[in-house]
Amino acid sequence: DSGVTQTPKHLITATGQRVTLRCSPRSGDLSVYWYQQSLDQGLQFLIQYYNGEERAKGNILERFSAQQFPDLHSELNLSSLELGDSALYFCASSVEPAGDLETQYFGPGTRLLVL
Amino acid sequence: QQPVQSPQAVILREGEDAVINCSSSKALYSVHWYRQKHGEAPVFLMILLKGGEQKGHEKISASFNEKKQQSSLYLTASQLSYSGTYFCGTRRIGAGSYQLTFGKGTKLSVIP
């Protein structure tokens, strides 16, 4: 158990809908990262938040947005869903500013199925 | 600037050894190795810092060749539990954030 929690575990919805994925980082971690993993694909970085502020942006679609709240939990909002958005969505957290040996710890993921 | 992993897939019998490579075209500050079982979260294995230091974790070890910007993961005397997809995540020198860029993964299957 990494200490990172994500809800829900599974989500089934229809095209055109909007969903919200939630992540709570490990205790003490200030940074949250969101990744998308499609079937048999690698981890595609979406976005990073640090202490409530957006820190880095990756291949995140305009239909997707995220935020990090004062209690450091984060939400990823996916709207106007398409079939191709079906994937595993992972949240990871780390301490930042990071020491040399710090890394990212992943949550269990949310499996999204768009029908 | 996604790192390139090789091989893409490998099948081993229990007790055999394997090497997984991760190469980058950019100067790296660190390389992070993870293992992911199907449908589960990636689990952190180890981190390699620039400087070529080799680290170990039981029968799994890794090295980082700074000149080549390549890291190698060594799995010795493989066990069934080693099966999964191995990802390397790289942190570039000069990157403003602690963002990791992951390779596409190497699928390792250990059979009896």
Coordinates of C-alpha atoms in Angstrom, one line a residue:
Chain A
D1 CA 0.0 0.0 0.0
S2 CA 1.6 3.3 -1.2
G3 CA -0.5 5.5 1.0
V4 CA -2.1 7.2 -2.0
T5 CA -5.8 6.7 -2.3
Q6 CA -8.1 7.1 -5.3
T7 CA -11.8 7.0 -5.7
P8 CA -13.8 5.5 -7.3
K9 CA -12.1 2.3 -8.3
H10 CA -14.3 1.8 -11.3
L11 CA -16.5 4.1 -13.3
I12 CA -18.8 3.3 -16.2
T13 CA -20.4 6.2 -18.0
A14 CA -21.7 7.2 -21.5
T15 CA -20.2 9.3 -24.2
G16 CA -20.7 13.0 -23.7
Q17 CA -20.9 12.8 -19.9
R18 CA -18.6 14.4 -17.3
V19 CA -16.9 12.6 -14.4
T20 CA -14.7 13.5 -11.5
L21 CA -11.8 11.4 -10.2
R22 CA -10.5 12.0 -6.7
C23 CA -7.0 11.5 -5.3
S24 CA -5.6 11.9 -1.8
P25 CA -1.8 12.0 -1.6
R26 CA 0.4 10.3 1.0
S27 CA 0.6 12.2 4.3
G28 CA 3.2 15.0 3.9
D29 CA 3.3 14.9 0.1
L30 CA 2.7 18.3 -1.5
S31 CA 2.8 17.2 -5.2
V32 CA 0.1 15.3 -7.0
Y33 CA 0.5 14.0 -10.6
W34 CA -2.1 12.6 -12.9
Y35 CA -1.4 9.9 -15.5
Q36 CA -3.5 8.1 -18.1
Q37 CA -2.8 4.6 -19.1
S38 CA -4.7 3.1 -22.1
L39 CA -4.8 -0.6 -22.8
D40 CA -1.2 -2.0 -22.9
Q41 CA 0.2 1.5 -23.1
G42 CA 2.7 3.3 -21.0
L43 CA 2.0 6.0 -18.5
Q44 CA 1.1 9.3 -20.1
F45 CA 1.6 12.3 -17.9
L46 CA -1.3 14.6 -17.8
I47 CA -0.7 17.3 -15.1
Q48 CA 1.1 18.1 -11.9
Y49 CA -0.1 20.2 -8.9
Y50 CA 2.2 21.4 -6.1
N51 CA 0.6 22.8 -2.9
G52 CA -2.5 23.9 -4.8
E53 CA -0.8 25.4 -7.8
E54 CA -0.4 23.9 -11.3
R55 CA 3.3 23.0 -11.7
A56 CA 3.6 21.2 -15.0
K57 CA 1.3 20.2 -17.9
G58 CA 1.7 17.2 -20.2
N59 CA -0.6 15.7 -22.8
I60 CA -3.8 16.8 -21.2
L61 CA -6.8 17.5 -23.4
E62 CA -8.7 20.7 -23.1
R63 CA -11.7 18.7 -22.1
F64 CA -9.8 17.6 -19.0
S65 CA -9.0 19.8 -16.0
A66 CA -7.7 19.3 -12.5
Q67 CA -7.3 21.1 -9.3
Q68 CA -5.7 20.6 -5.9
F69 CA -7.5 21.8 -2.8
P70 CA -6.1 23.3 0.5
D71 CA -6.2 19.9 2.1
L72 CA -4.0 18.7 -0.8
H73 CA -6.4 16.2 -2.3
S74 CA -6.8 16.6 -6.0
E75 CA -9.6 16.0 -8.5
L76 CA -9.4 15.3 -12.2
N77 CA -12.4 16.4 -14.2
L78 CA -13.1 14.7 -17.5
S79 CA -15.9 16.2 -19.7
S80 CA -17.5 15.5 -23.0
L81 CA -16.3 12.0 -22.7
E82 CA -15.4 10.0 -25.8
L83 CA -14.9 6.2 -26.2
G84 CA -11.1 6.8 -26.5
D85 CA -11.0 8.2 -23.0
S86 CA -11.5 4.8 -21.6
A87 CA -8.4 4.0 -19.6
L88 CA -6.8 3.6 -16.2
Y89 CA -6.2 6.9 -14.5
F90 CA -3.5 7.0 -11.9
C91 CA -2.6 9.6 -9.4
A92 CA 0.9 9.7 -7.8
S93 CA 2.3 11.9 -5.1
S94 CA 5.7 13.0 -4.0
V95 CA 7.4 15.3 -1.6
E96 CA 8.6 18.5 -3.2
P97 CA 11.0 20.1 -3.1
A98 CA 12.3 16.7 -3.4
G99 CA 15.5 15.3 -2.1
D100 CA 17.8 13.3 -4.4
L101 CA 16.2 9.9 -3.5
E102 CA 12.6 11.0 -3.6
T103 CA 10.3 9.4 -6.1
Q104 CA 6.6 9.2 -7.0
Y105 CA 4.2 6.8 -5.3
F106 CA 1.2 5.6 -7.2
G107 CA -2.4 5.1 -6.1
P108 CA -4.4 2.1 -7.1
G109 CA -6.0 3.9 -10.1
T110 CA -9.5 4.5 -11.4
R111 CA -10.6 2.4 -14.3
L112 CA -12.9 4.4 -16.5
L113 CA -15.0 2.8 -19.2
V114 CA -16.9 5.1 -21.6
L115 CA -19.7 3.3 -23.5
Chain B
Q1 CA 11.7 12.9 -25.0
Q2 CA 10.2 9.6 -23.9
P3 CA 13.0 7.2 -22.9
V4 CA 13.3 4.1 -25.0
Q5 CA 13.1 0.7 -23.3
S6 CA 14.3 -2.6 -24.7
P7 CA 13.3 -5.3 -25.1
Q8 CA 9.6 -4.7 -25.5
A9 CA 8.9 -8.1 -24.1
V10 CA 10.8 -11.1 -22.7
I11 CA 9.9 -14.6 -21.5
L12 CA 12.0 -16.3 -18.9
R13 CA 12.0 -19.6 -17.2
E14 CA 12.2 -19.5 -13.4
G15 CA 15.8 -19.1 -12.4
E16 CA 17.0 -17.4 -15.6
D17 CA 18.4 -13.9 -15.7
A18 CA 17.2 -10.8 -17.7
V19 CA 18.4 -7.3 -18.5
I20 CA 16.1 -4.4 -19.3
N21 CA 17.5 -1.2 -20.8
C22 CA 16.3 2.3 -20.7
S23 CA 17.9 5.0 -22.9
S24 CA 17.4 8.7 -23.1
S25 CA 18.5 11.3 -25.7
K26 CA 18.5 13.9 -22.9
A27 CA 20.9 14.4 -20.0
L28 CA 19.3 12.8 -17.0
Y29 CA 19.3 13.6 -13.3
S30 CA 17.8 10.3 -12.2
V31 CA 16.2 7.1 -13.5
H32 CA 13.3 5.5 -11.5
W33 CA 12.3 1.9 -12.0
Y34 CA 8.8 0.6 -11.4
R35 CA 7.0 -2.8 -11.8
Q36 CA 3.4 -3.0 -12.7
K37 CA 1.2 -6.1 -12.4
H38 CA -1.8 -6.3 -14.8
G39 CA -4.5 -3.8 -13.7
E40 CA -2.6 -2.7 -10.6
A41 CA -0.6 0.4 -9.7
P42 CA 3.1 0.7 -10.6
V43 CA 5.2 -0.1 -7.6
F44 CA 8.5 1.7 -7.1
L45 CA 11.6 -0.5 -7.2
M46 CA 14.6 1.8 -7.1
I47 CA 16.1 5.1 -8.1
L48 CA 19.4 5.6 -9.8
L49 CA 21.1 9.0 -9.7
K50 CA 23.5 10.4 -12.2
G51 CA 27.0 9.3 -11.3
G52 CA 26.7 5.7 -12.3
E53 CA 25.9 4.3 -8.9
Q54 CA 24.5 0.8 -8.8
K55 CA 21.7 -0.1 -6.5
G56 CA 20.2 -3.4 -5.5
H57 CA 17.0 -4.8 -4.1
E58 CA 17.3 -8.5 -3.3
K59 CA 17.9 -10.1 -6.7
I60 CA 17.0 -7.0 -8.7
S61 CA 19.7 -4.4 -9.2
A62 CA 20.3 -1.6 -11.6
S63 CA 23.0 0.7 -13.0
F64 CA 23.1 4.1 -14.6
N65 CA 25.7 4.9 -17.3
E66 CA 25.9 8.7 -17.4
K67 CA 28.0 8.8 -20.6
K68 CA 25.4 6.8 -22.5
Q69 CA 22.4 8.2 -20.6
Q70 CA 21.3 4.6 -20.2
S71 CA 20.1 2.6 -17.2
S72 CA 19.9 -1.1 -17.0
L73 CA 17.8 -3.2 -14.7
Y74 CA 19.2 -6.7 -13.9
L75 CA 16.9 -9.5 -12.7
T76 CA 18.8 -12.5 -11.5
A77 CA 17.5 -16.0 -10.7
S78 CA 14.0 -14.8 -11.7
Q79 CA 11.0 -15.9 -9.8
L80 CA 7.3 -16.2 -10.9
S81 CA 6.6 -13.1 -8.8
Y82 CA 8.8 -11.0 -11.1
S83 CA 6.3 -11.2 -13.9
G84 CA 4.9 -7.8 -14.9
T85 CA 5.6 -4.8 -16.9
Y86 CA 8.7 -2.8 -16.0
F87 CA 8.8 0.9 -16.6
C88 CA 11.6 3.4 -16.3
G89 CA 10.8 7.0 -15.5
T90 CA 13.4 9.6 -16.2
R91 CA 14.0 13.0 -14.6
R92 CA 15.9 15.4 -16.9
I93 CA 18.6 17.7 -15.8
G94 CA 17.2 21.2 -15.8
A95 CA 13.6 20.1 -15.6
G96 CA 11.7 22.7 -13.7
S97 CA 9.4 20.3 -11.9
Y98 CA 9.8 16.8 -10.5
Q99 CA 8.1 15.4 -13.6
L100 CA 9.0 11.9 -14.6
T101 CA 8.7 10.8 -18.3
F102 CA 8.0 7.1 -18.6
G103 CA 9.1 4.6 -21.3
K104 CA 6.6 2.3 -22.9
G105 CA 7.5 -0.5 -20.7
T106 CA 9.0 -4.0 -20.9
K107 CA 6.7 -6.9 -20.4
L108 CA 8.4 -9.7 -18.5
S109 CA 6.8 -13.1 -18.2
V110 CA 8.4 -15.8 -16.0
I111 CA 7.2 -19.3 -16.6
P112 CA 7.8 -22.5 -14.5

